[in-house]
mmCIF file of C-alpha atoms in Angstrom:
data_model
loop_
_atom_site.group_PDB
_atom_site.id
_atom_site.type_symbol
_atom_site.label_atom_id
_atom_site.label_comp_id
_atom_site.label_asym_id
_atom_site.label_seq_id
_atom_site.Cartn_x
_atom_site.Cartn_y
_atom_site.Cartn_z
ATOM 1 C CA MET A 358 9.667 24.783 -9.377
ATOM 2 C CA GLN A 359 7.678 23.088 -6.634
ATOM 3 C CA LYS A 360 7.961 21.955 -3.024
ATOM 4 C CA ALA A 361 8.894 18.344 -2.282
ATOM 5 C CA VAL A 362 10.015 15.934 0.425
ATOM 6 C CA VAL A 363 12.067 12.755 0.172
ATOM 7 C CA LEU A 364 10.227 9.620 1.288
ATOM 8 C CA HIS A 365 12.995 7.142 0.465
ATOM 9 C CA SER A 366 16.300 7.083 -1.393
ATOM 10 C CA ARG A 367 18.902 4.540 -2.436
ATOM 11 C CA ALA A 368 22.279 4.840 -4.087
ATOM 12 C CA TYR A 369 22.174 4.591 -7.877
ATOM 13 C CA ARG A 370 25.498 5.653 -9.340
ATOM 14 C CA GLU A 371 28.386 7.610 -7.914
ATOM 15 C CA GLY A 372 26.868 10.755 -6.447
ATOM 16 C CA SER A 373 23.369 9.872 -7.698
ATOM 17 C CA TYR A 374 20.306 8.487 -5.927
ATOM 18 C CA ILE A 375 16.946 7.078 -6.925
ATOM 19 C CA CYS A 376 14.392 8.778 -4.711
ATOM 20 C CA GLN A 377 10.730 8.434 -3.932
ATOM 21 C CA LEU A 378 9.408 11.986 -3.656
ATOM 22 C CA LEU A 379 6.162 13.511 -2.483
ATOM 23 C CA THR A 380 5.702 16.704 -4.479
ATOM 24 C CA GLU A 381 3.436 19.715 -4.381
ATOM 25 C CA PHE A 382 1.951 19.369 -7.874
ATOM 26 C CA ASP A 383 2.847 15.893 -9.160
ATOM 27 C CA GLY A 384 2.073 13.761 -6.114
ATOM 28 C CA ARG A 385 4.326 10.794 -5.423
ATOM 29 C CA LEU A 386 6.939 10.037 -8.058
ATOM 30 C CA THR A 387 10.310 8.412 -8.667
ATOM 31 C CA ALA A 388 13.241 10.658 -9.545
ATOM 32 C CA ILE A 389 16.996 10.518 -9.954
ATOM 33 C CA VAL A 390 18.962 13.248 -8.196
ATOM 34 C CA ARG A 391 22.654 13.994 -8.312
ATOM 35 C CA VAL A 392 24.124 15.314 -5.064
ATOM 36 C CA GLY A 393 27.410 17.144 -5.449
ATOM 37 C CA ARG A 394 30.112 17.266 -2.787
ATOM 38 C CA ASN A 395 29.310 20.872 -1.979
ATOM 39 C CA SER A 396 25.540 20.531 -2.355
ATOM 40 C CA ALA A 397 22.992 20.405 0.440
ATOM 41 C CA LYS A 398 21.997 16.901 1.501
ATOM 42 C CA PHE A 399 18.891 15.468 -0.148
ATOM 43 C CA GLU A 400 17.244 13.357 2.537
ATOM 44 C CA PRO A 401 13.969 12.651 4.374
ATOM 45 C CA PHE A 402 12.263 15.028 6.815
ATOM 46 C CA ASN A 403 13.433 18.152 4.989
ATOM 47 C CA LEU A 404 11.388 20.411 2.722
ATOM 48 C CA TYR A 405 12.948 21.288 -0.641
ATOM 49 C CA THR A 406 12.166 23.410 -3.673
ATOM 50 C CA ILE A 407 12.928 21.327 -6.766
ATOM 51 C CA LYS A 408 12.907 21.575 -10.540
ATOM 52 C CA LEU A 409 11.911 18.386 -12.364
ATOM 53 C CA SER A 410 12.315 17.147 -15.915
ATOM 54 C CA GLN A 411 10.590 14.124 -17.439
ATOM 55 C CA GLY A 412 12.655 11.032 -18.132
ATOM 56 C CA ARG A 413 11.511 7.715 -19.548
ATOM 57 C CA ALA A 414 8.066 6.428 -18.608
ATOM 58 C CA ASP A 415 7.336 7.426 -14.991
ATOM 59 C CA LEU A 416 10.916 8.353 -14.123
ATOM 60 C CA PHE A 417 11.877 11.994 -13.481
ATOM 61 C CA PHE A 418 15.125 13.871 -12.954
ATOM 62 C CA VAL A 419 15.732 16.494 -10.280
ATOM 63 C CA ASP A 420 17.568 19.177 -12.241
ATOM 64 C CA LYS A 421 17.854 21.573 -9.320
ATOM 65 C CA TYR A 422 17.020 21.581 -5.629
ATOM 66 C CA GLU A 423 17.282 23.956 -2.701
ATOM 67 C CA LEU A 424 16.775 23.212 0.981
ATOM 68 C CA ASP A 425 13.830 25.220 2.314
ATOM 69 C CA SER A 426 13.643 23.984 5.882
ATOM 70 C CA GLN A 427 14.245 21.065 8.202
ATOM 71 C CA LEU A 428 10.853 19.679 9.182
ATOM 72 C CA ALA A 429 12.072 17.728 12.200
ATOM 73 C CA ILE A 430 15.100 16.127 13.806
ATOM 74 C CA LEU A 431 13.847 12.644 14.656
ATOM 75 C CA THR A 432 15.627 10.029 16.760
ATOM 76 C CA GLY A 433 14.712 6.703 18.355
ATOM 77 C CA LYS A 434 11.030 5.859 18.328
ATOM 78 C CA LEU A 435 10.141 9.117 16.569
ATOM 79 C CA LEU A 436 12.574 8.361 13.731
ATOM 80 C CA TYR A 437 11.130 4.874 13.251
ATOM 81 C CA SER A 438 7.644 6.393 13.247
ATOM 82 C CA GLY A 439 8.689 8.830 10.525
ATOM 83 C CA LEU A 440 10.189 6.004 8.471
ATOM 84 C CA TYR A 441 6.954 4.031 8.941
ATOM 85 C CA ILE A 442 4.886 6.954 7.644
ATOM 86 C CA ASN A 443 7.181 7.359 4.638
ATOM 87 C CA GLU A 444 7.124 3.641 3.854
ATOM 88 C CA LEU A 445 3.332 3.470 3.874
ATOM 89 C CA LEU A 446 3.129 6.420 1.487
ATOM 90 C CA VAL A 447 5.651 4.836 -0.890
ATOM 91 C CA LYS A 448 3.837 1.503 -0.945
ATOM 92 C CA LEU A 449 0.226 2.690 -0.959
ATOM 93 C CA LEU A 450 0.000 6.109 -2.602
ATOM 94 C CA GLN A 451 -0.577 5.847 -6.330
ATOM 95 C CA GLN A 452 2.386 7.178 -8.275
ATOM 96 C CA THR A 453 1.832 10.643 -9.818
ATOM 97 C CA LEU A 454 -1.333 11.118 -7.751
ATOM 98 C CA HIS A 455 -2.191 14.808 -8.100
ATOM 99 C CA SER A 456 -3.069 16.522 -4.837
ATOM 100 C CA GLU A 457 -1.581 19.712 -3.448
ATOM 101 C CA LEU A 458 -3.188 18.872 -0.100
ATOM 102 C CA ILE A 459 -1.216 15.647 0.388
ATOM 103 C CA LEU A 460 2.125 17.406 0.842
ATOM 104 C CA SER A 461 0.664 19.896 3.336
ATOM 105 C CA TRP A 462 -0.932 17.017 5.238
ATOM 106 C CA TYR A 463 2.371 15.119 5.325
ATOM 107 C CA ILE A 464 4.254 18.157 6.650
ATOM 108 C CA GLN A 465 1.725 18.571 9.465
ATOM 109 C CA VAL A 466 2.075 14.899 10.419
ATOM 110 C CA ILE A 467 5.874 15.183 10.624
ATOM 111 C CA TYR A 468 5.561 18.325 12.753
ATOM 112 C CA GLN A 469 3.230 16.410 15.080
ATOM 113 C CA LEU A 470 5.839 13.677 15.565
ATOM 114 C CA LYS A 471 7.839 16.157 17.617
ATOM 115 C CA LEU A 472 5.217 15.895 20.364
ATOM 116 C CA SER A 473 5.742 13.680 23.410
ATOM 117 C CA ASP A 474 5.562 9.895 23.246
ATOM 118 C CA ILE A 475 2.169 10.100 24.949
ATOM 119 C CA GLU A 476 0.747 11.679 21.796
ATOM 120 C CA LEU A 477 2.691 9.494 19.335
ATOM 121 C CA GLU A 478 0.159 6.668 19.109
ATOM 122 C CA SER A 479 -2.637 9.160 18.422
ATOM 123 C CA VAL A 480 -0.581 10.807 15.666
ATOM 124 C CA LEU A 481 0.071 7.444 13.995
ATOM 125 C CA ARG A 482 -3.528 6.247 14.218
ATOM 126 C CA ASN A 483 -4.818 9.529 12.793
ATOM 127 C CA PHE A 484 -2.283 9.309 9.975
ATOM 128 C CA GLU A 485 -3.287 5.732 9.121
ATOM 129 C CA LEU A 486 -6.993 6.567 9.058
ATOM 130 C CA ASP A 487 -6.354 9.715 6.998
ATOM 131 C CA LEU A 488 -4.307 7.678 4.519
ATOM 132 C CA ILE A 489 -7.094 5.123 4.205
ATOM 133 C CA ASP A 490 -9.508 7.997 3.533
ATOM 134 C CA GLU A 491 -7.146 9.414 0.897
ATOM 135 C CA LEU A 492 -7.005 6.020 -0.826
ATOM 136 C CA GLY A 493 -10.799 6.090 -1.088
ATOM 137 C CA VAL A 494 -11.390 2.844 0.804
ATOM 138 C CA SER A 495 -12.766 4.085 4.120
ATOM 139 C CA VAL A 496 -15.906 2.558 5.610
ATOM 140 C CA ASP A 497 -18.889 3.773 7.608
ATOM 141 C CA PHE A 498 -18.222 3.848 11.360
ATOM 142 C CA ASP A 499 -21.900 4.485 12.113
ATOM 143 C CA THR A 500 -23.614 1.546 10.384
ATOM 144 C CA CYS A 501 -22.978 -2.188 9.986
ATOM 145 C CA PHE A 502 -23.012 -3.358 6.368
ATOM 146 C CA ASP A 503 -24.899 -6.634 6.814
ATOM 147 C CA ALA A 504 -27.914 -5.464 8.826
ATOM 148 C CA PHE A 505 -27.876 -1.798 7.688
ATOM 149 C CA GLU A 506 -28.423 -0.802 11.301
ATOM 150 C CA PRO A 507 -26.604 1.779 13.440
ATOM 151 C CA ILE A 508 -23.604 0.598 15.446
ATOM 152 C CA GLN A 509 -24.833 -0.080 18.988
ATOM 153 C CA ALA A 510 -22.597 0.740 21.956
ATOM 154 C CA ASP A 511 -23.467 -2.492 23.810
ATOM 155 C CA MET A 512 -22.998 -4.852 20.844
ATOM 156 C CA GLN A 513 -19.909 -6.485 19.334
ATOM 157 C CA TYR A 514 -18.748 -6.421 15.722
ATOM 158 C CA GLN A 515 -16.124 -7.807 13.383
ATOM 159 C CA PHE A 516 -14.384 -5.844 10.640
ATOM 160 C CA TYR A 517 -14.055 -6.714 6.948
ATOM 161 C CA PRO A 518 -11.746 -4.291 5.061
ATOM 162 C CA GLU A 519 -13.717 -4.228 1.808
ATOM 163 C CA GLN A 520 -17.138 -4.028 3.439
ATOM 164 C CA GLY A 521 -17.034 -2.611 6.935
ATOM 165 C CA TRP A 522 -18.562 -3.693 10.224
ATOM 166 C CA SER A 523 -20.522 -6.916 10.626
ATOM 167 C CA SER A 524 -22.933 -7.536 13.492
ATOM 168 C CA LYS A 525 -22.782 -11.290 12.819
ATOM 169 C CA VAL A 526 -19.818 -12.187 15.005
ATOM 170 C CA ALA A 527 -18.154 -15.432 13.924
ATOM 171 C CA PRO A 528 -15.415 -16.367 16.453
ATOM 172 C CA TRP A 529 -14.214 -19.282 14.302
ATOM 173 C CA LEU A 530 -13.002 -16.827 11.637
ATOM 174 C CA ASN A 531 -10.265 -15.665 14.014
ATOM 175 C CA LEU A 532 -11.079 -12.012 13.337
ATOM 176 C CA PRO A 533 -10.734 -9.400 16.099
ATOM 177 C CA ILE A 534 -13.959 -8.409 17.844
ATOM 178 C CA PHE A 535 -14.668 -4.739 18.574
ATOM 179 C CA PRO A 536 -17.239 -3.327 21.035
ATOM 180 C CA GLY A 537 -19.663 -0.875 19.459
ATOM 181 C CA ASP A 538 -18.729 1.999 21.755
ATOM 182 C CA ILE A 539 -15.048 1.622 20.793
ATOM 183 C CA ILE A 540 -15.943 1.665 17.084
ATOM 184 C CA THR A 541 -17.807 4.934 17.545
ATOM 185 C CA LYS A 542 -14.868 6.481 19.400
ATOM 186 C CA ILE A 543 -12.439 5.454 16.648
ATOM 187 C CA GLY A 544 -14.749 6.929 14.015
ATOM 188 C CA GLU A 545 -14.789 10.184 15.976
ATOM 189 C CA ARG A 546 -10.961 10.069 16.331
ATOM 190 C CA ASP A 547 -11.378 10.135 20.094
ATOM 191 C CA PHE A 548 -8.196 8.460 21.338
ATOM 192 C CA SER A 549 -8.461 9.705 24.906
ATOM 193 C CA GLU A 550 -8.323 6.202 26.426
ATOM 194 C CA VAL A 551 -5.653 3.511 26.164
ATOM 195 C CA GLU A 552 -8.201 0.843 25.223
ATOM 196 C CA ILE A 553 -9.407 2.905 22.265
ATOM 197 C CA LEU A 554 -5.828 3.356 21.025
ATOM 198 C CA LYS A 555 -5.168 -0.394 21.297
ATOM 199 C CA SER A 556 -8.312 -1.209 19.339
ATOM 200 C CA ALA A 557 -7.535 1.460 16.729
ATOM 201 C CA LYS A 558 -4.057 -0.010 16.234
ATOM 202 C CA LEU A 559 -5.524 -3.499 15.816
ATOM 203 C CA LEU A 560 -8.015 -2.145 13.277
ATOM 204 C CA THR A 561 -5.576 -0.131 11.169
ATOM 205 C CA ARG A 562 -3.001 -2.952 11.195
ATOM 206 C CA ARG A 563 -5.533 -5.381 9.724
ATOM 207 C CA TRP A 564 -6.846 -2.784 7.279
ATOM 208 C CA LEU A 565 -3.414 -1.719 6.018
ATOM 209 C CA ASP A 566 -2.149 -5.304 5.754
ATOM 210 C CA HIS A 567 -5.105 -6.003 3.479
ATOM 211 C CA LEU A 568 -4.279 -2.979 1.313
ATOM 212 C CA LEU A 569 -0.578 -3.882 1.208
ATOM 213 C CA ALA A 570 -1.473 -7.340 -0.135
ATOM 214 C CA GLY A 571 1.536 -9.052 1.391
ATOM 215 C CA LYS A 572 4.084 -6.256 0.967
ATOM 216 C CA PRO A 573 6.228 -6.188 4.123
ATOM 217 C CA ILE A 574 6.687 -3.010 6.163
ATOM 218 C CA LYS A 575 10.362 -2.997 7.138
ATOM 219 C CA SER A 576 9.991 -0.164 9.652
ATOM 220 C CA ARG A 577 7.764 -2.394 11.796
ATOM 221 C CA GLU A 578 10.749 -4.702 12.256
ATOM 222 C CA LEU A 579 12.820 -1.743 13.449
ATOM 223 C CA PHE A 580 10.170 -1.055 16.105
ATOM 224 C CA LYS A 581 10.286 -4.685 17.240
ATOM 225 C CA ARG A 582 14.087 -4.698 17.516
ATOM 226 C CA MET A 583 14.083 -1.458 19.487
ATOM 227 C CA ASN A 584 11.528 -2.808 21.964
ATOM 228 C CA ARG A 585 13.365 -6.082 22.627
#
């Protein structure tokens, strides 16, 4: 038995669902679960205790599950934010990645979504940067890769996802330009100013789009529709 959350599910057969799960001991995996008429719902933003059995290849079966707790009741912008977090994990976390810390981290992020909208952008930017760290592709926020010199507060830089910060700004490349002092603040996770949050969002969007390699994020479209 182990703890697990549902990241995504879709109908499979009558009463059965194919689910993307984030588990305590087996990381992210795909499993089929049968939900009986009198059974507890098996859905996102709840914490469950589950029993798994191995199916074919990387497919598992949920033989038993019990609802432990409801992590959060999310609506509106908070719900779309939760769906965004789940979608990134499904599309970027390696399947069967072993890490007991990932589930605990995820639970804390969902708890944080219950804060006010003022804090929401900070929660999302921290999550994105933590995910990038977990994927092992983070970069140095203190040094530029081309000159091997410290980031200077009064200079400007451009970002390359596979390398880091470049002091050789090339406007014709149509890449966003970041002031050095903003880069330092993002590296320190200091999101106390609106301008820092805007720059952090621009940075993580470019970084994650590179990692997604063209895979669309459907929850972003939900945000756009809501804000129209």
